[in-house]
Amino acid sequence: MADDDPGILFTQPDRNLAMELVRATEAAAIRAFPFIGRGDKNGADGAAVDAMRKFLGTVDFAGTIVIGEGEKDQAPMLFNGEVVGNGRGPECDIAVDPIDGTSLTAAGRSNAISMIAAADRGSMLDASSVFYMDKIVTDASGIGVIDIRKPIGENIRALAKAKGKAVDELLIGVLDRPRHEKLIDDIRAAGAGTRLMLDGDVAGGINAARYDSRLDMCVGIGGSPEGVATACAIKALGGFIQTMLYPQSDAERERGAAAGLRFDEVYEADDLVKGDNTFFVATGVTDGALVRGVERKGPIIRTESIVLRARSGTIRRVTADHLVQKWLGEDA
């Protein structure tokens, strides 16, 4: 076939896929909008899941969800192994989270996003048998400088030197969890400041890797699925990520070992997702440092999304206005 023949089947995700996937994250964010601040995180998640599944079904690709959501708390889910897309395009691994930050959405707090990551089929690490991993993320300054196995104070001082900053100028993002009490104390003892995140470590990791972000590092134990999804974005940003699996029990360690996962070893970006043909798209649900949240402006709903592609190293922001009656069934 000629290259311009519309019947040609692409074997890898191409540049147009990201702009198709952003329609699905926009849909999920819009459907979650009525639930913001209403205290119903499962209602928000269920509405977002339904919208994302519907829109993914229209996309020209054969996607297999390697990293789904909802397994940890039995929320509504796009499940691991689910096939999405219309089957008429490239085969892809997909990581989805219709809402990364359901509790943030329910409480009306900042930094909730809807996200999808995509890569060539067979390239994403399937870490679903171990729910948590320890992570450290920075911008390119951390490459060859940071080592997740070293004490956090040592890594902070090394990053400050690489960035040409004083230690007390560094801001470190950490999930606000009891398991991180000592980590937080150690960060502050080293002289750096902390930004405690209630949820949403995907957005935190991406912000730490952005050259124009106030956040210098994101560190701590969070979801393994979120770590793999974050790696897709980090590759587009040219940033740095290291992770180590963090099993919660001997049984979980055994399941992970049976699945071929490696413990006490460092997983870097290329271990989490192979190659550079990765995409990451996210739409804001609530306002945050990464993207603005959904806004109602009279007869329209405005969304802001970010689209990252590793192969080209591009970062695009997409602002879209949607007619309210087309989405929420309202007359006004």
XYZ file of N, CA, C and O in Angstrom, residues 180-283:
416
model
N 5.116 8.147 56.169
C 6.153 9.083 55.750
C 6.605 10.032 56.859
O 7.329 10.996 56.593
N 6.201 9.781 58.085
C 6.555 10.693 59.181
C 8.066 10.874 59.300
O 8.566 12.000 59.385
N 8.799 9.759 59.307
C 10.253 9.868 59.433
C 10.863 10.522 58.203
O 11.791 11.343 58.318
N 10.367 10.188 57.016
C 10.874 10.785 55.782
C 10.701 12.300 55.814
O 11.626 13.053 55.478
N 9.537 12.746 56.246
C 9.279 14.182 56.332
C 10.223 14.847 57.324
O 10.794 15.915 57.056
N 10.401 14.200 58.468
C 11.336 14.738 59.468
C 12.751 14.833 58.898
O 13.466 15.822 59.128
N 13.163 13.800 58.162
C 14.516 13.787 57.601
C 14.700 14.859 56.530
O 15.781 15.464 56.427
N 13.677 15.098 55.737
C 13.745 16.159 54.721
C 13.941 17.512 55.390
O 14.807 18.309 54.998
N 13.157 17.749 56.422
C 13.252 19.040 57.123
C 14.567 19.160 57.888
O 15.156 20.246 57.951
N 15.053 18.034 58.428
C 16.332 18.061 59.137
C 17.480 18.374 58.179
O 18.479 18.995 58.580
N 17.326 17.987 56.910
C 18.353 18.288 55.905
C 18.345 19.760 55.514
O 19.294 20.246 54.884
N 17.256 20.455 55.844
C 17.173 21.881 55.561
C 16.249 22.263 54.435
O 16.070 23.451 54.140
N 15.613 21.265 53.772
C 14.693 21.558 52.671
C 13.272 21.722 53.194
O 12.942 21.297 54.313
N 12.420 22.326 52.370
C 11.015 22.467 52.712
C 10.204 21.325 52.128
O 10.628 20.641 51.193
N 9.011 21.100 52.685
C 8.138 20.041 52.203
C 6.839 20.631 51.657
O 6.355 21.658 52.146
N 6.308 19.971 50.649
C 4.939 20.213 50.194
C 4.195 18.899 50.379
O 4.410 17.938 49.634
N 3.347 18.834 51.384
C 2.640 17.615 51.710
C 1.399 17.493 50.833
O 0.547 18.386 50.809
N 1.321 16.372 50.132
C 0.235 16.148 49.186
C -0.769 15.182 49.802
O -0.400 14.110 50.275
N -2.042 15.553 49.775
C -3.079 14.688 50.323
C -3.306 13.471 49.449
O -3.706 12.407 49.920
N -3.062 13.607 48.157
C -3.271 12.528 47.190
C -2.619 12.970 45.892
O -2.086 14.072 45.788
N -2.665 12.121 44.878
C -2.252 12.534 43.545
C -0.760 12.595 43.330
O -0.213 13.639 42.958
N -0.055 11.438 43.534
C 1.394 11.508 43.366
C 1.819 11.452 41.908
O 2.984 11.694 41.599
N 0.906 11.163 40.963
C 1.254 11.274 39.542
C 1.524 12.734 39.198
O 2.568 13.082 38.640
N 0.589 13.597 39.557
C 0.782 15.033 39.300
C 2.000 15.551 40.053
O 2.761 16.379 39.534
N 2.219 15.056 41.271
C 3.384 15.490 42.039
C 4.680 15.123 41.348
O 5.609 15.940 41.264
N 4.764 13.893 40.835
C 5.963 13.469 40.128
C 6.214 14.272 38.869
O 7.356 14.670 38.583
N 5.152 14.522 38.113
C 5.301 15.304 36.883
C 5.744 16.715 37.199
O 6.627 17.274 36.535
N 5.167 17.305 38.220
C 5.572 18.661 38.593
C 7.034 18.717 39.020
O 7.744 19.678 38.718
N 7.519 17.668 39.692
C 8.923 17.643 40.101
C 9.854 17.557 38.900
O 11.008 17.996 38.968
N 9.374 16.991 37.795
C 10.206 16.819 36.593
C 10.118 17.997 35.633
O 10.912 18.074 34.687
N 9.187 18.911 35.858
C 9.024 20.055 34.966
C 10.076 21.118 35.269
O 10.330 21.430 36.431
N 10.647 21.684 34.227
C 11.708 22.681 34.422
C 11.179 23.957 35.057
O 11.928 24.698 35.706
N 9.885 24.255 34.853
C 9.330 25.524 35.328
C 8.492 25.361 36.596
O 7.717 26.245 36.957
N 8.642 24.233 37.281
C 7.850 23.984 38.479
C 8.586 24.450 39.723
O 9.819 24.445 39.780
N 7.836 24.815 40.739
C 8.437 25.171 42.026
C 8.908 23.931 42.777
O 9.812 24.010 43.611
N 8.350 22.785 42.467
C 8.695 21.547 43.150
C 10.005 20.989 42.590
O 10.169 20.863 41.381
N 10.936 20.658 43.461
C 12.245 20.171 43.032
C 12.354 18.653 43.038
O 13.150 18.081 42.290
N 11.597 18.001 43.874
C 11.676 16.544 44.004
C 10.350 16.036 44.534
O 9.669 16.723 45.300
N 9.965 14.834 44.096
C 8.816 14.143 44.680
C 9.325 12.785 45.149
O 10.012 12.077 44.395
N 9.021 12.419 46.381
C 9.637 11.235 46.969
C 8.646 10.546 47.892
O 7.745 11.178 48.456
N 8.814 9.223 48.049
C 8.004 8.491 49.005
C 7.304 7.296 48.392
O 7.445 6.995 47.207
N 6.547 6.590 49.227
C 5.870 5.357 48.832
C 4.474 5.683 48.325
O 3.675 6.326 49.011
N 4.188 5.242 47.108
C 2.872 5.421 46.507
C 2.552 4.216 45.645
O 3.272 3.215 45.652
N 1.477 4.315 44.890
C 1.028 3.192 44.097
C 2.008 2.791 42.998
O 2.573 3.653 42.327
N 2.202 1.479 42.813
C 3.031 0.994 41.707
C 2.444 1.364 40.349
O 3.185 1.791 39.452
N 1.131 1.225 40.134
C 0.568 1.640 38.852
C 0.847 3.106 38.533
O 1.194 3.451 37.403
N 0.734 3.965 39.553
C 1.005 5.385 39.346
C 2.471 5.625 38.982
O 2.787 6.537 38.215
N 3.364 4.787 39.527
C 4.778 4.932 39.203
C 5.052 4.656 37.736
O 5.821 5.378 37.086
N 4.430 3.611 37.187
C 4.626 3.277 35.772
C 4.031 4.367 34.883
O 4.647 4.794 33.900
N 2.847 4.841 35.227
C 2.231 5.913 34.452
C 3.080 7.179 34.488
O 3.259 7.853 33.466
N 3.609 7.503 35.665
C 4.462 8.683 35.793
C 5.693 8.568 34.907
O 6.142 9.548 34.302
N 6.262 7.352 34.807
C 7.453 7.156 33.979
C 7.189 7.521 32.518
O 8.086 8.036 31.836
N 5.987 7.267 32.019
C 5.653 7.636 30.643
C 5.755 9.145 30.448
O 6.230 9.617 29.421
N 5.322 9.892 31.459
C 5.402 11.351 31.382
C 6.835 11.839 31.577
O 7.286 12.761 30.882
N 7.560 11.212 32.485
C 8.934 11.638 32.771
C 9.798 11.522 31.524
O 10.686 12.343 31.268
N 9.564 10.495 30.721
C 10.342 10.323 29.488
C 10.135 11.494 28.535
O 11.065 11.921 27.845
N 8.931 12.009 28.474
C 8.661 13.159 27.602
C 9.282 14.430 28.146
O 9.622 15.339 27.379
N 9.429 14.509 29.461
C 9.961 15.702 30.094
C 11.480 15.674 30.216
O 12.090 16.673 30.594
N 12.097 14.524 29.909
C 13.545 14.406 30.064
C 13.977 14.386 31.505
O 15.119 14.731 31.832
N 13.069 13.980 32.389
C 13.366 13.996 33.816
C 13.970 12.700 34.315
O 14.429 11.855 33.537
N 13.949 12.539 35.631
C 14.605 11.416 36.304
C 13.610 10.733 37.224
O 12.882 11.387 37.977
N 13.571 9.396 37.162
C 12.737 8.633 38.090
C 13.454 7.342 38.455
O 14.066 6.685 37.605
N 13.428 7.000 39.724
C 13.844 5.692 40.216
C 12.780 5.180 41.176
O 12.166 5.959 41.917
N 12.569 3.870 41.157
C 11.591 3.260 42.049
C 12.125 1.933 42.570
O 12.991 1.310 41.960
N 11.579 1.512 43.712
C 11.826 0.184 44.254
C 10.501 -0.351 44.778
O 9.742 0.371 45.445
N 10.202 -1.602 44.455
C 8.951 -2.200 44.888
C 8.892 -2.291 46.410
O 9.908 -2.495 47.078
N 7.671 -2.128 46.954
C 7.492 -2.060 48.406
C 6.334 -2.976 48.804
O 5.206 -2.525 49.051
N 6.578 -4.287 48.877
C 5.502 -5.219 49.230
C 5.058 -5.034 50.674
O 5.854 -4.699 51.552
N 3.760 -5.265 50.901
C 3.193 -5.079 52.234
C 3.153 -6.358 53.058
O 2.819 -6.329 54.242
N 3.456 -7.487 52.436
C 3.392 -8.766 53.153
C 4.247 -9.789 52.419
O 4.635 -9.590 51.261
N 4.521 -10.906 53.106
C 5.257 -11.993 52.468
C 4.461 -12.566 51.301
O 5.034 -12.934 50.264
N 3.141 -12.639 51.461
C 2.304 -13.178 50.387
C 2.380 -12.293 49.143
O 2.444 -12.798 48.011
N 2.391 -10.976 49.353
C 2.484 -10.070 48.218
C 3.859 -10.188 47.555
O 3.960 -10.169 46.318
N 4.894 -10.332 48.337
C 6.228 -10.519 47.778
C 6.282 -11.807 46.942
O 6.875 -11.837 45.867
N 5.649 -12.852 47.430
C 5.632 -14.116 46.689
C 4.877 -13.972 45.373
O 5.304 -14.500 44.340
N 3.751 -13.256 45.410
C 2.996 -13.031 44.166
C 3.835 -12.241 43.168
O 3.833 -12.524 41.968
N 4.531 -11.230 43.664
C 5.371 -10.421 42.800
C 6.508 -11.226 42.192
O 6.805 -11.111 40.999
N 7.137 -12.053 43.021
C 8.235 -12.880 42.523
C 7.740 -13.857 41.468
O 8.410 -14.097 40.446
N 6.544 -14.412 41.687
C 5.974 -15.346 40.710
C 5.671 -14.640 39.392
O 5.698 -15.269 38.324
N 5.393 -13.339 39.454
C 5.116 -12.559 38.250
C 6.385 -12.038 37.584
O 6.319 -11.332 36.574
N 7.546 -12.367 38.178
C 8.814 -11.958 37.582
C 9.322 -10.612 38.037
O 10.290 -10.083 37.464
N 8.705 -10.030 39.079
C 9.160 -8.740 39.579
C 10.400 -8.917 40.446
O 10.592 -9.953 41.087
N 11.241 -7.875 40.466
C 12.513 -7.930 41.181
C 12.447 -7.033 42.428
O 12.085 -5.862 42.334
N 12.817 -7.600 43.539
C 12.825 -6.854 44.792
C 14.256 -6.480 45.155
O 15.210 -7.116 44.721
N 14.383 -5.415 45.916
C 15.692 -4.918 46.341
C 16.546 -4.495 45.154
O 17.780 -4.445 45.246
N 15.906 -4.194 44.033
C 16.584 -3.656 42.857
C 15.896 -2.358 42.445
O 14.705 -2.159 42.691
N 16.633 -1.503 41.797
C 16.104 -0.216 41.360
C 15.501 -0.341 39.962
O 16.137 -0.866 39.049
N 14.264 0.122 39.829
C 13.617 0.235 38.524
C 13.754 1.677 38.054
O 13.268 2.596 38.718
N 14.392 1.871 36.916
C 14.511 3.207 36.332
C 13.475 3.361 35.222
O 12.678 2.454 34.976
N 13.496 4.506 34.555
C 12.459 4.806 33.568
C 12.332 3.719 32.511
O 11.228 3.283 32.168
N 13.466 3.249 31.979
C 13.419 2.241 30.927
C 12.981 0.874 31.431
O 12.580 0.022 30.636
N 13.064 0.648 32.732
C 12.557 -0.592 33.306
C 11.047 -0.533 33.488
O 10.358 -1.557 33.428
N 10.545 0.657 33.744
C 9.110 0.835 33.961
C 8.335 0.861 32.655
O 7.205 0.365 32.579
N 8.931 1.452 31.622
C 8.322 1.437 30.289
C 9.446 1.497 29.266
O 10.276 2.401 29.290
N 9.486 0.519 28.382
C 10.575 0.402 27.413
C 10.368 1.367 26.257
O 9.235 1.628 25.841
N 11.484 1.863 25.693
C 11.423 2.682 24.486
C 10.978 4.104 24.755
O 10.700 4.500 25.882
N 10.897 4.870 23.666
C 10.522 6.280 23.800
C 9.194 6.604 23.123
O 8.819 7.764 23.033
N 8.474 5.570 22.669
C 7.197 5.838 22.015
C 6.080 5.824 23.053
O 5.189 4.975 23.050
N 6.159 6.769 23.975
C 5.191 6.853 25.064
C 4.419 8.162 25.002
O 4.931 9.189 24.550
N 3.185 8.085 25.457
C 2.298 9.242 25.525
C 1.742 9.346 26.934
O 1.513 8.329 27.595
N 1.516 10.563 27.364
C 0.832 10.795 28.630
C -0.115 11.959 28.423
O 0.296 13.020 27.933
N -1.382 11.767 28.765
C -2.359 12.853 28.661
C -3.102 12.961 29.989
O -3.386 11.956 30.640
N -3.378 14.172 30.408
C -4.112 14.403 31.650
C -4.978 15.646 31.501
O -4.571 16.630 30.887
N -6.166 15.573 32.067
C -7.079 16.709 32.124
C -7.354 17.026 33.582
O -7.559 16.115 34.395
